[in-house]
Coordinates of C-alpha atoms (C1' of nucleotides) in Angstrom, one line a residue:
Chain A
M27 CA 0.0 0.0 0.0
D28 CA 1.4 3.4 -0.9
I29 CA 0.5 6.6 0.8
Y30 CA -2.3 7.2 -1.6
D31 CA -4.0 4.0 -0.7
K32 CA -3.5 4.5 3.0
L33 CA -4.8 8.0 2.9
M34 CA -7.9 7.2 0.8
T35 CA -8.7 4.3 3.2
L36 CA -8.4 6.7 6.1
A37 CA -10.4 9.3 4.3
K38 CA -13.2 6.9 3.7
R39 CA -13.1 5.3 7.2
R40 CA -13.0 8.6 9.0
G41 CA -15.5 10.6 6.8
F42 CA -13.3 12.9 4.7
L43 CA -14.0 11.5 1.2
Y44 CA -16.4 8.9 -0.1
P45 CA -16.6 7.5 -3.6
S46 CA -19.9 9.0 -4.9
F47 CA -22.9 6.8 -5.7
E48 CA -20.9 3.8 -4.5
I49 CA -24.1 1.6 -3.9
Y50 CA -24.7 1.8 -7.7
G51 CA -21.2 0.8 -8.5
G52 CA -19.6 4.2 -8.3
V53 CA -18.6 6.5 -11.1
A54 CA -15.1 7.7 -11.8
G55 CA -14.3 11.4 -11.2
F56 CA -16.8 12.0 -8.5
Y57 CA -16.3 12.1 -4.7
D58 CA -18.5 13.0 -1.8
Y59 CA -17.0 15.1 1.0
G60 CA -17.9 13.4 4.2
P61 CA -18.7 15.1 7.5
L62 CA -15.0 15.8 8.4
G63 CA -14.1 16.5 4.7
S64 CA -16.8 19.1 4.3
Q65 CA -15.7 20.9 7.5
M66 CA -12.1 20.8 6.4
K67 CA -13.0 22.0 2.9
N68 CA -14.9 24.9 4.5
N69 CA -11.9 25.8 6.6
L70 CA -9.7 25.7 3.5
E71 CA -12.0 27.9 1.5
N72 CA -12.5 30.3 4.4
L73 CA -8.7 30.6 4.8
W74 CA -8.6 31.4 1.1
R75 CA -11.3 34.1 1.6
K76 CA -9.3 35.5 4.4
Y77 CA -6.3 36.0 2.0
Y78 CA -8.3 37.3 -0.9
I79 CA -11.3 39.1 0.5
L80 CA -10.0 40.4 3.8
N81 CA -6.3 40.9 3.1
E82 CA -6.5 41.9 -0.6
N83 CA -9.9 43.5 -0.3
F84 CA -11.3 41.8 -3.3
L85 CA -15.0 41.5 -4.2
E86 CA -16.7 38.1 -3.9
I87 CA -19.5 37.2 -6.3
S88 CA -21.4 34.1 -7.1
T89 CA -22.6 33.3 -10.6
P90 CA -24.5 30.4 -12.2
T91 CA -22.8 27.1 -12.9
I92 CA -25.1 26.7 -15.9
T93 CA -23.5 29.0 -18.5
L94 CA -25.0 30.1 -21.8
Y95 CA -23.6 28.7 -25.0
E96 CA -22.8 32.2 -26.3
V97 CA -20.6 33.0 -23.4
L98 CA -18.4 29.9 -23.8
K99 CA -18.4 30.3 -27.6
A100 CA -17.0 33.8 -27.2
S101 CA -14.5 32.7 -24.6
G102 CA -13.2 30.1 -27.0
H103 CA -14.2 27.1 -24.8
V104 CA -16.7 25.7 -27.3
D105 CA -14.0 25.5 -30.0
E106 CA -10.9 25.0 -27.9
F107 CA -12.3 22.3 -25.6
T108 CA -13.5 20.2 -28.5
D109 CA -11.2 17.7 -30.2
L110 CA -12.2 15.6 -33.1
T111 CA -10.7 12.2 -32.4
G112 CA -10.5 9.1 -34.5
E113 CA -9.3 5.6 -33.8
C114 CA -7.2 3.2 -35.9
P115 CA -9.1 -0.2 -36.2
K116 CA -5.8 -2.0 -36.5
C117 CA -3.4 -0.5 -34.0
H118 CA -6.1 1.0 -31.7
N119 CA -4.3 4.3 -31.3
S120 CA -6.4 7.4 -31.1
Y121 CA -5.5 10.6 -33.0
K122 CA -6.6 14.2 -33.0
I123 CA -8.0 14.7 -36.5
E124 CA -6.7 18.3 -36.7
D125 CA -3.2 17.1 -36.2
L126 CA -3.4 15.0 -39.4
E127 CA -3.6 15.9 -43.0
K128 CA -6.1 13.2 -43.7
P129 CA -8.2 11.0 -41.3
V130 CA -5.8 8.1 -41.8
C131 CA -3.7 6.3 -39.2
P132 CA -0.2 7.6 -39.7
K133 CA 1.3 4.2 -38.8
C134 CA -1.0 1.7 -40.5
K135 CA -2.2 4.0 -43.4
I136 CA -5.8 2.9 -43.0
P137 CA -8.7 5.2 -42.4
L138 CA -9.6 6.0 -38.8
E139 CA -12.9 4.9 -37.4
N140 CA -15.2 6.0 -34.7
I141 CA -14.5 9.7 -35.4
H142 CA -16.2 11.8 -32.8
P143 CA -15.7 15.1 -31.1
V144 CA -14.3 15.0 -27.6
N145 CA -15.7 18.0 -25.8
L146 CA -14.7 18.4 -22.2
M147 CA -17.7 20.5 -21.3
F148 CA -21.0 19.0 -20.1
P149 CA -23.8 20.3 -22.5
T150 CA -27.3 21.0 -21.3
K151 CA -30.3 23.0 -22.3
I152 CA -32.2 25.8 -20.6
G153 CA -35.9 25.6 -20.6
V154 CA -38.4 23.4 -22.4
G155 CA -39.5 23.8 -26.0
N156 CA -37.9 27.0 -27.0
T157 CA -34.6 26.1 -25.4
R158 CA -31.2 27.8 -25.3
D159 CA -28.0 25.8 -25.4
A160 CA -25.8 25.9 -22.4
F161 CA -22.9 24.1 -20.6
L162 CA -22.0 23.5 -17.1
R163 CA -19.2 25.9 -16.7
P164 CA -15.6 24.7 -17.0
E165 CA -14.3 27.6 -14.9
T166 CA -15.9 30.3 -12.7
A167 CA -14.0 33.0 -14.4
Q168 CA -16.4 33.6 -17.2
G169 CA -19.1 34.7 -14.8
I170 CA -16.8 37.4 -13.5
F171 CA -15.9 38.6 -17.0
T172 CA -19.5 38.8 -18.2
S173 CA -20.4 41.2 -15.4
F174 CA -17.2 43.2 -15.7
H175 CA -18.9 46.5 -16.6
L176 CA -21.1 46.3 -13.4
L177 CA -18.2 45.3 -11.2
Y178 CA -16.0 48.1 -12.6
R179 CA -18.7 50.5 -11.7
Y180 CA -19.0 48.9 -8.2
A181 CA -15.3 49.4 -7.8
R182 CA -15.9 53.1 -8.6
E183 CA -13.9 52.8 -11.8
H184 CA -10.5 52.4 -10.3
L185 CA -8.0 49.8 -11.4
P186 CA -6.6 47.5 -10.3
F187 CA -9.3 45.7 -8.5
G188 CA -10.0 42.0 -8.0
V189 CA -13.1 39.8 -8.1
V190 CA -13.2 36.4 -6.7
Q191 CA -15.5 33.4 -6.9
L192 CA -15.5 30.1 -5.2
G193 CA -17.6 27.3 -6.7
R194 CA -18.0 24.2 -8.7
G195 CA -16.6 23.7 -12.2
Y196 CA -17.2 20.8 -14.5
R197 CA -15.1 18.9 -17.0
N198 CA -16.1 15.7 -18.6
E199 CA -12.6 14.2 -18.3
V200 CA -11.8 11.4 -20.8
S201 CA -10.0 9.3 -18.2
P202 CA -10.2 10.6 -14.6
R203 CA -7.9 8.1 -13.0
Q204 CA -6.2 10.1 -10.3
G205 CA -8.9 10.0 -7.6
P206 CA -9.6 13.4 -6.1
L207 CA -6.9 15.0 -8.2
R208 CA -8.9 14.8 -11.3
M209 CA -12.6 15.1 -10.8
R210 CA -15.4 15.7 -13.3
E211 CA -17.1 18.1 -10.8
F212 CA -14.6 20.0 -8.8
S213 CA -14.3 23.1 -6.5
M214 CA -12.3 26.0 -7.5
A215 CA -11.4 29.4 -6.1
E216 CA -10.6 32.0 -8.7
A217 CA -9.5 35.5 -8.5
E218 CA -9.6 37.8 -11.5
I219 CA -7.5 40.9 -11.0
F220 CA -8.0 43.7 -13.6
F221 CA -5.0 45.8 -14.4
D222 CA -4.1 48.7 -16.7
P223 CA -1.9 46.9 -19.2
N224 CA 0.6 49.9 -19.0
N225 CA 1.0 49.3 -15.3
K226 CA 1.5 45.7 -14.0
T227 CA 3.4 46.9 -11.0
H228 CA 1.9 46.0 -7.7
I229 CA 1.5 48.2 -4.6
G230 CA 2.4 45.4 -2.3
F231 CA 5.5 44.2 -4.2
N232 CA 8.0 46.3 -2.3
E233 CA 7.1 44.7 1.0
I234 CA 7.6 41.1 -0.3
K235 CA 10.4 41.5 -2.8
H236 CA 13.0 40.0 -0.7
E237 CA 11.0 36.8 0.0
T238 CA 12.1 33.7 -1.8
I239 CA 10.2 31.4 -4.1
R240 CA 11.1 28.1 -5.8
L241 CA 10.9 28.6 -9.6
N242 CA 11.1 26.1 -12.4
D243 CA 11.1 27.6 -15.9
N244 CA 11.5 24.2 -17.6
I245 CA 15.2 25.0 -18.0
E246 CA 16.3 25.1 -14.5
E247 CA 14.9 25.1 -11.0
Q248 CA 16.2 27.8 -8.6
V249 CA 15.2 29.5 -5.5
L250 CA 15.1 33.3 -6.1
T251 CA 13.8 36.4 -4.4
L252 CA 10.9 37.9 -6.1
E253 CA 12.9 40.9 -7.0
E254 CA 15.5 38.7 -8.8
A255 CA 12.8 36.8 -10.6
V256 CA 11.3 40.0 -12.0
N257 CA 14.5 41.8 -12.7
N258 CA 15.8 38.7 -14.6
K259 CA 12.5 38.6 -16.5
I260 CA 11.8 35.0 -15.3
I261 CA 8.5 36.4 -14.1
H262 CA 7.4 39.2 -16.4
S263 CA 5.5 41.5 -14.1
E264 CA 5.5 42.5 -10.5
A265 CA 1.8 41.8 -10.3
L266 CA 2.3 38.2 -11.4
A267 CA 5.2 37.8 -9.0
Y268 CA 3.0 39.2 -6.2
Y269 CA 0.3 36.6 -6.7
L270 CA 2.8 33.8 -6.9
Y271 CA 4.0 34.9 -3.5
L272 CA 0.5 35.3 -2.2
T273 CA -0.3 31.8 -3.4
Q274 CA 2.8 30.4 -1.6
S275 CA 1.8 32.1 1.6
F276 CA -1.7 30.7 1.4
L277 CA -0.5 27.2 0.7
L278 CA 2.0 27.2 3.5
D279 CA -0.5 28.6 5.9
A280 CA -2.9 25.8 4.9
G281 CA -0.4 23.2 5.7
V282 CA 1.4 22.4 2.5
D283 CA 4.9 21.1 3.0
R284 CA 7.4 23.8 1.8
E285 CA 9.7 21.1 0.3
K286 CA 6.8 19.9 -1.8
L287 CA 5.9 23.2 -3.3
R288 CA 7.3 24.7 -6.5
F289 CA 6.2 27.0 -9.2
R290 CA 6.6 25.9 -12.8
K291 CA 6.3 28.0 -15.8
H292 CA 4.2 26.8 -18.7
A293 CA 6.2 26.4 -22.0
S294 CA 4.8 28.4 -24.8
D295 CA 3.2 25.3 -26.4
E296 CA 1.4 24.3 -23.3
L297 CA -0.3 27.6 -22.6
A298 CA -4.1 27.5 -22.6
H299 CA -5.8 29.4 -25.5
Y300 CA -6.4 32.5 -23.3
A301 CA -3.1 32.7 -21.5
Q302 CA 0.0 34.9 -22.2
E303 CA 2.2 33.7 -19.3
C304 CA 1.2 31.1 -16.8
W305 CA 2.8 29.6 -13.7
D306 CA 1.5 26.6 -11.9
A307 CA 1.9 26.1 -8.2
E308 CA 2.7 22.4 -8.1
L309 CA 2.4 20.2 -5.0
Y310 CA 4.3 16.9 -4.8
S311 CA 2.4 13.7 -4.3
E312 CA 4.1 10.4 -3.6
R313 CA 2.2 8.5 -6.2
F314 CA 1.4 11.1 -8.8
G315 CA 4.5 13.3 -8.7
W316 CA 4.1 17.0 -9.1
I317 CA 0.5 18.1 -9.3
E318 CA -0.8 21.3 -10.7
C319 CA -2.9 22.8 -8.0
V320 CA -3.0 26.5 -8.7
G321 CA -2.7 28.2 -12.1
I322 CA -1.6 31.8 -12.1
A323 CA -2.1 33.2 -15.6
D324 CA -1.8 36.5 -17.3
R325 CA -4.8 36.3 -19.5
S326 CA -4.1 39.7 -21.0
A327 CA -7.1 41.3 -22.5
Y328 CA -8.3 38.1 -24.1
D329 CA -11.6 37.5 -22.3
L330 CA -12.9 41.0 -22.0
E331 CA -12.1 41.7 -25.7
A332 CA -13.8 38.5 -26.8
H333 CA -16.9 39.3 -24.8
T334 CA -16.9 42.9 -26.0
N335 CA -16.8 41.7 -29.6
A336 CA -19.4 39.0 -29.2
S337 CA -21.9 40.8 -27.1
G338 CA -21.5 44.4 -28.3
V339 CA -21.2 45.6 -24.7
E340 CA -18.0 47.4 -24.0
L341 CA -16.1 45.7 -21.2
I342 CA -13.6 48.4 -20.9
A343 CA -12.0 50.8 -18.5
S344 CA -10.9 54.5 -18.7
R345 CA -7.5 56.0 -18.1
R346 CA -7.7 59.6 -17.0
Y347 CA -5.0 61.9 -18.4
E348 CA -3.1 63.9 -15.8
T349 CA -3.5 67.0 -18.0
P350 CA -6.4 66.9 -20.5
K351 CA -5.5 66.9 -24.1
K352 CA -7.0 69.4 -26.5
V353 CA -7.6 68.0 -30.0
R354 CA -9.1 69.4 -33.2
I355 CA -11.4 66.8 -34.6
K356 CA -13.6 66.6 -37.7
R357 CA -16.8 64.9 -37.3
I358 CA -19.7 63.9 -39.6
I359 CA -23.1 65.1 -38.3
P360 CA -25.9 63.3 -40.2
N361 CA -28.9 65.4 -41.2
M362 CA -31.8 63.2 -40.4
K363 CA -34.3 65.5 -42.0
K364 CA -32.8 64.6 -45.4
L365 CA -31.6 61.1 -44.6
G366 CA -34.9 59.9 -43.2
P367 CA -37.2 60.5 -46.2
L368 CA -34.5 59.5 -48.6
F369 CA -33.5 56.1 -47.2
K370 CA -36.6 55.2 -45.1
E371 CA -35.9 52.1 -43.0
K372 CA -32.2 52.1 -43.9
A373 CA -31.7 55.5 -42.5
G374 CA -31.0 54.5 -38.9
R375 CA -28.2 52.1 -39.8
I376 CA -26.7 54.6 -42.3
K377 CA -26.7 57.2 -39.5
T378 CA -24.7 54.9 -37.2
I379 CA -22.2 54.2 -40.0
L380 CA -21.8 57.8 -40.9
E381 CA -21.0 58.8 -37.3
E382 CA -18.2 56.3 -37.2
L383 CA -16.7 57.3 -40.5
K384 CA -13.6 59.6 -40.6
P385 CA -14.5 62.5 -42.9
E386 CA -11.7 62.4 -45.5
D387 CA -13.3 62.4 -48.9
D388 CA -16.0 64.6 -50.1
E389 CA -17.7 61.6 -51.7
I390 CA -19.2 59.2 -49.2
N391 CA -20.3 55.7 -50.1
V392 CA -21.8 53.4 -47.5
N393 CA -21.7 49.6 -47.7
L394 CA -25.0 48.2 -46.4
D395 CA -25.5 44.5 -46.7
G396 CA -23.2 44.4 -49.7
E397 CA -25.0 47.3 -51.4
E398 CA -23.0 50.4 -52.2
I399 CA -25.0 53.4 -51.4
H400 CA -24.0 56.9 -52.3
I401 CA -24.8 59.5 -49.7
P402 CA -25.6 62.9 -51.1
R403 CA -23.6 65.8 -49.6
D404 CA -26.7 67.5 -48.2
C405 CA -27.5 64.6 -46.0
Y406 CA -24.7 65.5 -43.6
E407 CA -22.5 68.2 -42.3
I408 CA -18.8 68.1 -41.5
I409 CA -17.9 70.1 -38.6
E410 CA -14.5 70.8 -37.1
K411 CA -14.1 71.7 -33.5
E412 CA -11.7 71.5 -30.6
E413 CA -12.5 69.0 -27.9
T414 CA -11.0 68.4 -24.6
I415 CA -10.2 64.8 -24.0
T416 CA -9.7 63.8 -20.4
Q417 CA -9.5 60.1 -20.7
E418 CA -9.0 57.2 -23.0
K419 CA -10.6 53.9 -23.1
F420 CA -8.8 50.5 -23.0
I421 CA -9.4 46.9 -22.3
P422 CA -8.0 45.9 -18.9
H423 CA -5.6 43.0 -18.6
V424 CA -6.4 40.1 -16.3
I425 CA -4.2 38.2 -13.9
E426 CA -5.9 35.1 -12.7
P427 CA -4.8 33.0 -9.8
S428 CA -7.0 29.9 -10.0
Y429 CA -7.0 27.3 -7.3
G430 CA -8.1 23.7 -7.5
I431 CA -9.5 23.3 -4.0
D432 CA -9.9 19.5 -4.1
R433 CA -6.3 19.0 -5.3
I434 CA -5.0 21.3 -2.5
F435 CA -7.3 19.5 -0.1
Y436 CA -5.8 16.1 -1.1
C437 CA -2.2 17.3 -1.0
I438 CA -2.6 18.8 2.5
L439 CA -3.9 15.5 3.7
E440 CA -0.9 13.7 2.1
H441 CA 1.6 16.2 3.4
S442 CA 0.1 16.0 6.9
F443 CA 0.0 12.2 7.0
Y444 CA 2.4 10.5 9.3
E445 CA 2.6 6.8 10.1
T446 CA 4.6 5.6 13.1
E447 CA 4.5 2.6 15.3
K448 CA 3.2 2.5 18.8
N449 CA 3.3 -0.8 20.8
N450 CA 3.8 -2.8 17.7
E451 CA 0.8 -1.2 16.1
I452 CA 0.6 1.2 13.1
Y453 CA -0.2 4.6 14.4
R454 CA -1.5 7.3 12.1
I455 CA -1.5 11.0 12.7
L456 CA -2.8 13.8 10.5
K457 CA -0.7 16.8 11.4
L458 CA -3.2 19.3 10.1
K459 CA -2.8 23.0 10.9
P460 CA -5.3 24.0 13.6
I461 CA -7.0 26.5 11.2
I462 CA -7.6 23.7 8.8
A463 CA -8.4 20.8 11.1
P464 CA -12.2 19.9 11.0
I465 CA -12.3 19.3 14.8
K466 CA -10.3 21.7 17.0
T467 CA -10.4 19.9 20.2
G468 CA -11.5 16.6 21.8
V469 CA -13.1 16.7 25.2
F470 CA -12.8 13.6 27.4
P471 CA -13.7 12.6 30.9
L472 CA -10.7 10.5 32.0
V473 CA -13.1 7.7 33.2
N474 CA -16.8 7.3 32.9
D475 CA -17.6 8.8 36.3
E476 CA -20.7 11.1 36.4
K477 CA -18.8 13.7 38.3
L478 CA -16.2 14.0 35.5
V479 CA -18.8 13.6 32.7
S480 CA -20.9 16.5 33.8
I481 CA -17.9 18.8 33.9
A482 CA -16.6 17.5 30.5
K483 CA -20.0 18.2 29.0
K484 CA -20.1 21.6 30.3
I485 CA -16.7 22.4 28.9
D486 CA -17.7 21.0 25.6
K487 CA -20.7 23.2 25.5
T488 CA -18.7 26.3 26.4
L489 CA -16.2 25.7 23.6
R490 CA -19.0 25.3 21.1
D491 CA -20.7 28.5 22.4
N492 CA -17.4 30.2 21.5
G493 CA -17.3 28.9 18.0
I494 CA -14.8 26.0 18.6
Q495 CA -15.7 22.8 17.0
T496 CA -15.3 19.9 19.6
Y497 CA -15.6 16.2 19.7
Y498 CA -16.9 14.8 23.0
D499 CA -15.9 11.2 23.6
N500 CA -16.1 9.0 26.7
S501 CA -15.8 5.6 25.0
G502 CA -12.8 3.4 25.3
S503 CA -9.5 3.9 27.0
I504 CA -8.0 7.3 27.1
G505 CA -5.3 6.2 24.7
R506 CA -7.8 5.0 22.2
R507 CA -9.6 8.4 22.3
Y508 CA -6.4 10.2 21.7
A509 CA -5.7 7.9 18.8
R510 CA -9.0 8.6 17.2
M511 CA -8.4 12.3 17.4
D512 CA -4.8 12.0 16.1
E513 CA -6.1 10.2 13.1
I514 CA -8.5 13.0 12.0
G515 CA -6.0 15.7 12.8
T516 CA -7.5 17.2 15.9
P517 CA -4.7 19.4 17.4
F518 CA -5.9 19.5 21.0
C519 CA -7.5 17.2 23.5
I520 CA -8.8 18.2 26.9
T521 CA -9.1 15.7 29.6
I522 CA -11.0 16.1 32.8
D523 CA -9.6 14.0 35.7
Y524 CA -10.1 13.8 39.5
D525 CA -7.8 16.7 40.2
T526 CA -10.3 18.8 38.2
L527 CA -12.8 18.4 41.0
N528 CA -10.4 20.0 43.5
D529 CA -8.6 22.7 41.5
N530 CA -10.8 23.4 38.5
S531 CA -8.0 22.7 36.1
V532 CA -7.8 20.3 33.1
T533 CA -5.0 18.8 31.0
I534 CA -4.6 19.9 27.4
R535 CA -2.7 17.5 25.2
D536 CA -0.9 18.6 22.1
R537 CA -1.3 16.3 19.1
D538 CA 2.2 16.6 17.7
T539 CA 4.2 16.4 20.9
T540 CA 1.7 14.5 23.0
K541 CA 2.9 16.8 25.8
Q542 CA 0.3 17.8 28.4
E543 CA -0.3 21.1 30.1
R544 CA -2.5 21.8 33.0
I545 CA -4.6 24.9 32.8
P546 CA -7.6 26.4 34.6
I547 CA -11.0 25.7 33.1
D548 CA -11.6 29.4 32.7
N549 CA -8.6 29.7 30.4
I550 CA -9.5 26.9 28.0
V551 CA -11.4 29.0 25.4
E552 CA -8.6 31.6 25.4
Y553 CA -5.9 28.9 25.1
I554 CA -7.5 27.2 22.1
S555 CA -8.7 30.4 20.3
S556 CA -5.2 31.9 20.4
R557 CA -3.8 28.9 18.7
L558 CA -6.3 28.7 15.8
Chain B
rG6 C1' -11.4 5.3 -25.7
rC7 C1' -7.9 0.7 -26.4
rG8 C1' -5.0 -3.5 -24.0
rG9 C1' -3.6 -6.2 -19.5
rG10 C1' -4.6 -7.0 -14.3
rU11 C1' -8.2 -6.9 -10.4
rG12 C1' -13.0 -6.7 -7.3
rU13 C1' -15.1 -10.9 -0.3
rG14 C1' -18.4 -6.9 6.2
rG15 C1' -16.4 0.1 7.5
rU16 C1' -10.8 -1.7 6.8
rG17 C1' -7.2 -5.6 5.8
rU18 C1' -7.8 -10.7 4.6
rA19 C1' -8.8 -16.7 4.1
rG20 C1' -11.6 -19.4 0.7
rU21 C1' -11.5 -19.2 -6.1
rC22 C1' -7.1 -23.5 -9.2
rU23 C1' -10.3 -28.6 -7.5
rG24 C1' -18.4 -25.4 -7.4
rG25 C1' -21.8 -27.3 -1.8
rU26 C1' -23.5 -19.4 1.2
rA27 C1' -17.8 -17.6 3.9
rU28 C1' -12.1 -17.6 7.8
rC29 C1' -9.5 -14.4 10.9
rA30 C1' -8.1 -9.7 12.7
rC31 C1' -8.9 -4.7 13.3
rU32 C1' -12.8 -1.0 13.5
rU33 C1' -17.7 0.3 15.2
rA34 C1' -21.8 -0.2 18.9
rA35 C1' -23.9 -1.7 24.0
rG36 C1' -22.2 -3.1 28.8
rC37 C1' -18.5 -4.4 32.6
rU38 C1' -13.9 -2.3 33.4
rU39 C1' -10.4 1.7 33.0
rG40 C1' -6.7 7.3 37.2
rC41 C1' -3.4 9.7 30.7
rC42 C1' -1.6 7.6 25.0
rA43 C1' -5.3 2.0 20.2
rA44 C1' -5.1 -2.6 27.7
rG45 C1' -8.8 -6.6 29.1
rC46 C1' -13.7 -9.3 29.3
rU47 C1' -18.9 -10.2 27.3
rU48 C1' -22.4 -9.4 23.6
rA49 C1' -23.9 -7.4 19.0
rC50 C1' -23.9 -5.1 13.9
rA51 C1' -21.7 -6.1 9.3
rA52 C1' -19.5 -8.8 3.1
rC53 C1' -18.9 -12.4 -1.8
rU54 C1' -19.0 -5.4 -7.4
rC55 C1' -23.5 -5.7 -10.7
rG56 C1' -26.4 -8.3 -14.6
rG57 C1' -26.9 -12.7 -17.5
rG58 C1' -25.4 -17.9 -18.5
rU59 C1' -23.8 -23.2 -17.3
rU60 C1' -25.3 -26.4 -13.1
rC61 C1' -29.3 -30.0 -8.6
rA62 C1' -26.0 -26.2 -6.6
rA63 C1' -21.8 -20.3 -8.3
rA64 C1' -17.7 -16.0 -4.1
rU65 C1' -15.6 -20.0 -7.1
rC66 C1' -16.6 -21.7 -14.1
rC67 C1' -18.2 -18.6 -18.8
rC68 C1' -20.0 -13.8 -21.0
rG69 C1' -21.1 -8.7 -20.4
rG70 C1' -21.5 -3.9 -17.5
rC71 C1' -19.3 -0.9 -13.7
rG72 C1' -15.3 0.5 -10.3
rC73 C1' -10.1 0.3 -9.1
rC74 C1' -4.7 -0.4 -10.6
rC75 C1' -0.9 -0.5 -14.7
rG76 C1' 0.5 0.9 -19.9
rC77 C1' -1.1 3.7 -24.4
rA78 C1' -4.1 7.7 -25.9
rC79 C1' -6.5 12.1 -24.0
rC80 C1' -6.2 16.4 -20.7
rA81 C1' -3.1 20.8 -18.2

RNA sequence: GCGGGUGUGGUGUAGUCUGGUAUCACUUAAGCUUGCCAAGCUUACAACUCGGGUUCAAAUCCCGGCGCCCGCACCA
């Protein structure tokens, strides 16, 4: 049994992860979060919120998982996530049709069979009868982009600002074989930070520029300060470097092993269709090697531009000039009194075209539905005037840290898993960080004596009243109860013994050292709270 | 998706070759006990991946589905 098997066994036994729909045979790529798993996932997501919403002051939104066809068509997912695949009947290899000149097996020279598109999105329909096509979203980001204009206004038209979303994404994986590392329905936490493309510096960079980070640019792996990485153009902007560091801080805080964390740069041929530069935070797993858990991409203006073009709504920002510019401009002013009667129903469209034309020639011809239409001179005026321009419009660039919550969840479990031996028996401990641990403290009466039990229950209640998740247990030997808590990563255990009756104190046991400390009952809440 | 391997209580297993409804341990639960690291005793719960076939009889043999593991492909 390798660590993956041991961990997944523990996860099932103790209520972290269950295979979904197991009574019907199960289906690959889906997992249930059990009682402890759900709590731990909440803790992980809330820690993420602390980083991005509290510390960075970003805006959280929540958008539908069902996403209109048009959105994903514009974003490129409909086309880019679809591969036409064919299979050779002789050698049984599969090929992407678009990689070949003809649909013929390059080895056996015979035509491919079973040619079908492989689309990684789950299609669905909205409504009954007059339906609209839709997909389950492959990422949460598009929901942020499609409301950019409203969010930009909410942010009072200042850049940079960030918007985050935590939620489910869906990808119909061809072969989801890596357990919770490749799920068909998965949780992600994404931040989209909108920048002026002329200014990808970061206000917080100065404070963190001497911190180090482990970088692998596919040529070499080195530990650099962020300043060095930016100056040597290994990372191309301060902003991107900042979010690499933020990601590192978050992951380490969540309990990732520093030795099992690195950042790897995507080679140009592995960049996603929307990405300009991308770094993955990779976490090491014993069985699967380096796992991509966070993607930090410079998506440039790709998405906002695509949605602006497809929807006709300008998803843009303005850059105010320090000193307004005065420019002389010529402009065409259509004369609707003439245009209207002359062109009837076409007049409206002609007006729009005229207003966008640059008045250069005296002769104006307009192309409407392939028809060349001459516009008489008396249908418009050309005026020239001086205008004060205070701002210019541009499409913001997007930097996107995108976290695979389930993958991080699994890697934290793996990095926290320790197996030792105690009295010739295998002893397992999950050394979860207190902030991540689903249960913060066990509460035990040393023996099943009503005098101790009643005090224990009172302490248990007090802790819960103060927002500390407890686990009351009076069954089995004290050692067994400690072992149960160790296996699910509970950092503290409180034991009420006969001395408690005399001096109102209890022992608090530390999971990792097994050391005990005696403290007054009145100090318990403070003791635990200060360590979370 | 292709090929190979594999599937027994919550977990790990014996039994499969050579057909006769299932072994052991841990866990869990109830109780007795227990004065700090999975102690002990009693009792209890609990399984043959699913469907079809062969047979008097299938965990066992055959076929298919599903899951898992490995390789190829796919994905990033």
